[in-house]
XYZ file of C-alpha atoms in Angstrom:
303
model
C 100.299 93.603 108.858
C 103.455 95.381 110.064
C 106.126 93.883 112.258
C 107.040 95.826 115.389
C 110.786 96.082 116.023
C 112.979 98.603 117.871
C 113.455 101.749 115.814
C 117.211 101.711 116.386
C 117.664 98.099 115.275
C 119.861 98.099 112.116
C 117.293 95.979 110.317
C 114.687 98.745 110.724
C 116.299 101.112 108.209
C 117.251 98.300 105.829
C 113.755 96.838 105.742
C 112.137 100.264 105.524
C 114.167 101.038 102.398
C 113.075 97.697 100.929
C 109.437 98.551 101.503
C 108.849 96.051 104.317
C 106.143 97.158 106.746
C 108.040 97.825 109.974
C 106.809 99.745 112.978
C 108.779 101.128 115.873
C 107.566 100.651 119.422
C 106.843 104.375 119.625
C 104.576 104.158 116.575
C 102.817 101.100 117.941
C 102.030 102.840 121.225
C 100.410 105.742 119.354
C 98.298 103.502 117.132
C 94.613 102.951 117.803
C 92.418 100.493 115.937
C 89.015 101.065 114.359
C 87.224 99.690 111.290
C 88.424 101.288 108.060
C 85.807 103.197 106.095
C 86.256 102.330 102.409
C 83.823 103.213 99.631
C 83.342 102.223 95.995
C 82.073 104.791 93.488
C 80.684 102.320 90.980
C 80.434 103.718 87.442
C 80.181 100.353 85.692
C 76.840 99.242 84.170
C 76.948 95.778 85.761
C 76.943 97.025 89.344
C 76.617 93.658 91.088
C 79.474 92.036 89.170
C 81.779 95.003 89.764
C 81.019 95.410 93.454
C 81.566 91.676 93.985
C 84.984 91.836 92.324
C 86.192 94.654 94.562
C 84.601 93.386 97.779
C 86.309 90.032 97.233
C 89.728 91.705 97.212
C 89.158 94.340 99.899
C 87.604 91.721 102.174
C 90.592 89.389 101.996
C 92.766 91.409 104.358
C 93.086 90.790 108.093
C 91.693 94.250 108.828
C 88.103 95.125 109.622
C 86.565 97.199 106.843
C 83.177 98.873 106.602
C 82.404 99.005 102.885
C 80.060 101.572 101.341
C 78.640 101.767 97.812
C 78.169 105.142 96.099
C 76.584 106.072 92.770
C 76.191 109.264 90.793
C 73.264 111.366 91.947
C 71.420 112.016 88.687
C 72.603 109.148 86.470
C 70.263 106.149 86.565
C 71.589 102.633 85.974
C 69.778 100.734 83.207
C 71.498 97.394 83.848
C 70.903 96.917 87.585
C 67.577 96.468 89.331
C 66.296 99.666 90.960
C 65.602 97.729 94.157
C 69.296 96.802 94.408
C 70.400 100.380 93.866
C 67.885 101.680 96.394
C 68.843 99.099 99.004
C 72.614 99.208 98.831
C 73.759 102.465 97.220
C 73.922 106.016 98.465
C 74.040 108.849 95.973
C 77.030 111.154 96.151
C 74.761 113.901 97.473
C 73.794 111.588 100.328
C 77.396 110.533 101.021
C 79.239 113.818 100.541
C 79.006 114.780 104.219
C 80.953 111.648 105.210
C 84.695 111.043 105.351
C 86.387 107.876 104.143
C 89.764 106.259 104.660
C 89.713 104.943 101.102
C 87.716 105.432 97.911
C 87.844 103.347 94.726
C 86.519 104.989 91.538
C 85.808 102.396 88.864
C 86.089 102.598 85.135
C 83.132 103.029 82.773
C 82.518 101.898 79.159
C 82.557 105.488 77.873
C 86.242 105.940 77.164
C 85.734 106.953 73.520
C 83.640 109.934 74.602
C 85.310 113.240 75.299
C 85.226 113.936 79.017
C 82.851 116.881 78.694
C 80.447 114.689 76.694
C 79.895 112.415 79.720
C 76.495 113.281 81.185
C 77.737 113.197 84.779
C 81.133 114.837 84.156
C 80.421 117.966 86.202
C 79.366 115.956 89.235
C 82.314 113.607 88.845
C 84.692 116.573 88.861
C 83.078 117.741 92.090
C 83.717 114.279 93.512
C 87.383 114.445 92.511
C 87.728 117.751 94.352
C 85.777 116.351 97.325
C 88.321 113.543 97.711
C 90.950 116.109 98.650
C 89.088 117.018 101.836
C 87.039 113.909 102.629
C 89.124 110.912 101.533
C 92.484 109.776 102.897
C 93.504 107.685 99.853
C 91.831 107.385 96.438
C 92.318 104.661 93.827
C 91.147 105.358 90.273
C 90.703 102.337 87.997
C 90.813 102.316 84.158
C 88.625 105.183 82.843
C 88.206 106.451 86.398
C 91.989 106.785 86.641
C 92.210 108.521 83.259
C 89.468 110.936 84.264
C 91.179 111.820 87.553
C 94.450 112.457 85.739
C 92.702 114.721 83.288
C 90.907 116.647 86.019
C 93.901 117.204 88.272
C 96.685 117.438 85.667
C 95.023 117.954 82.266
C 96.626 114.718 81.014
C 94.962 113.587 77.743
C 93.911 110.084 76.784
C 94.845 108.804 73.325
C 92.620 106.577 71.204
C 94.228 103.334 70.021
C 93.943 101.917 66.511
C 93.026 98.530 67.965
C 91.787 97.643 71.423
C 94.447 96.804 74.015
C 92.906 93.537 75.094
C 94.329 90.567 76.944
C 96.697 89.591 79.751
C 99.970 91.477 79.431
C 103.215 91.104 81.323
C 104.090 94.163 83.377
C 107.295 95.147 85.127
C 107.648 96.658 88.576
C 109.561 99.930 88.267
C 109.443 100.980 91.929
C 109.694 97.821 94.049
C 109.688 99.833 97.294
C 106.266 101.363 96.580
C 103.947 100.272 99.423
C 101.250 99.059 97.013
C 103.760 96.771 95.249
C 105.266 95.240 98.366
C 105.983 91.539 97.779
C 105.417 91.699 94.002
C 107.522 89.688 91.591
C 109.702 91.681 89.190
C 107.052 91.081 86.536
C 103.387 90.186 86.797
C 100.339 89.631 84.587
C 97.462 92.126 84.445
C 94.234 91.974 82.400
C 93.899 94.961 80.044
C 90.725 96.027 78.244
C 90.614 99.535 76.792
C 90.504 101.537 73.573
C 92.531 104.431 74.974
C 95.836 104.918 76.728
C 97.782 107.330 78.900
C 101.324 108.083 77.737
C 104.184 108.579 80.130
C 105.497 111.517 78.103
C 102.323 113.449 78.989
C 102.740 113.040 82.751
C 103.857 116.193 84.582
C 106.579 116.274 87.262
C 105.437 114.892 90.599
C 103.762 111.801 89.130
C 105.631 108.500 89.173
C 105.040 105.399 87.048
C 105.201 102.456 89.453
C 104.527 99.682 86.916
C 104.218 99.466 83.145
C 104.162 97.170 80.135
C 106.010 97.295 76.825
C 102.777 96.346 75.047
C 100.183 98.387 76.938
C 102.115 101.286 78.479
C 101.738 102.703 82.009
C 99.735 100.519 84.372
C 100.073 102.200 87.757
C 100.876 105.835 88.511
C 101.339 107.462 91.914
C 100.075 110.997 92.551
C 101.176 111.818 96.118
C 100.065 115.447 95.933
C 96.463 114.301 95.461
C 96.740 111.191 97.686
C 95.824 109.059 94.684
C 96.884 105.969 92.767
C 95.880 105.508 89.129
C 95.459 101.899 87.933
C 94.682 101.799 84.203
C 94.115 98.045 84.016
C 92.032 95.400 85.769
C 93.578 93.294 88.510
C 90.066 93.009 89.963
C 88.782 90.993 86.966
C 87.534 87.469 87.542
C 88.777 84.601 85.394
C 85.900 84.838 82.930
C 85.522 88.623 82.640
C 87.601 89.007 79.470
C 85.765 86.033 77.967
C 82.427 87.754 78.619
C 83.681 90.903 76.899
C 85.077 88.942 73.956
C 81.926 86.855 73.482
C 79.744 89.984 73.707
C 81.754 91.826 71.046
C 81.838 88.803 68.733
C 78.070 88.372 69.074
C 77.598 92.068 68.364
C 79.781 91.993 65.267
C 82.247 94.469 66.733
C 85.925 94.475 65.692
C 87.762 92.494 68.358
C 90.739 90.136 68.472
C 91.200 87.144 70.735
C 92.500 88.467 74.076
C 96.278 88.131 74.242
C 97.793 85.460 76.503
C 94.400 84.490 77.922
C 93.140 81.290 76.313
C 95.448 78.252 76.125
C 97.049 78.381 72.667
C 94.789 81.403 71.915
C 91.879 78.998 71.442
C 88.580 80.609 72.606
C 86.946 77.174 72.815
C 89.187 76.309 75.773
C 88.719 77.587 79.345
C 90.756 80.765 79.990
C 93.626 80.891 82.471
C 93.907 83.195 85.474
C 97.517 84.335 85.895
C 96.883 87.439 88.015
C 94.780 86.348 91.018
C 97.583 86.279 93.586
C 98.897 89.701 92.583
C 95.372 91.120 92.680
C 94.992 90.065 96.311
C 98.473 91.322 97.098
C 97.910 94.724 95.494
C 94.601 95.429 97.204
C 95.849 94.028 100.491
C 98.842 96.356 100.282
C 96.588 99.314 99.459
C 94.338 98.652 102.449
C 97.295 98.107 104.771
C 98.925 101.340 103.623
C 95.689 103.162 104.428
C 95.630 101.516 107.844
C 99.199 102.590 108.582
C 98.716 106.229 107.612
C 95.110 107.215 108.269
C 94.186 109.265 111.354
C 92.271 107.518 114.111
C 89.654 110.269 114.128
C 87.864 110.337 110.770
C 87.200 114.027 111.259
C 90.953 114.654 110.933
C 90.937 113.482 107.302
C 91.563 116.438 105.020
C 92.884 118.715 107.732
């Protein structure tokens, strides 16, 4: 939450430049309070696991949030009970008339497909365009982030020779970015992907906020499209990488032990969670930034 101080206090400009959430008395008088409308477009096969991961983080802030779940209109989930989908999810066609303060678009295990080979690609592109008029801030995660970058900027994804898999150290490149407020200079993020985005392919106007020497860009800001692109998985639970590793081993797929995850790289030992605090901080910052900048009247979003 922001701290309210006089706008002409010397500390106001200093703290603002440092990324501290400060609010002048004039801003505070203009501010109304209402529940934030935040939605999750869930493209992952394990819907319940994914929605739980994101709700845990979004629900940890001090702000009141009304959370909505959205799915693709035509695509049918084979891994989640139809009763769950019918009870808790709206299709995009059902939700498209609404406006949201925030939208999270998840990844999907289809990254080795070309974008136009994805069965719901045309509808997803319509959703990306819809965010520009109906969503105040959008956060793309993993493949969802890559897909948004490709749609808006024609940025390609590159297939890796081996899967980028494990818990990699990342550096903060823009410490004053609102979403990175309070972050250490470096932090751990789970990574699990066969493709990557390269900084050299990013056009002017996009800014890399955090990256890793081993796994490349992690977080990219796209202010023109009111979007953040997170290519990795701060939302993962402690055992998520273990589940992926065990599944691939059981299926005979080529996979290495996730980097910096098990003590002494021993899969027989319980994995370590070195990212939980930064996950809560990142999503708390994202929600608070939405709260500070969104209009009180939802109908004003996109105007």
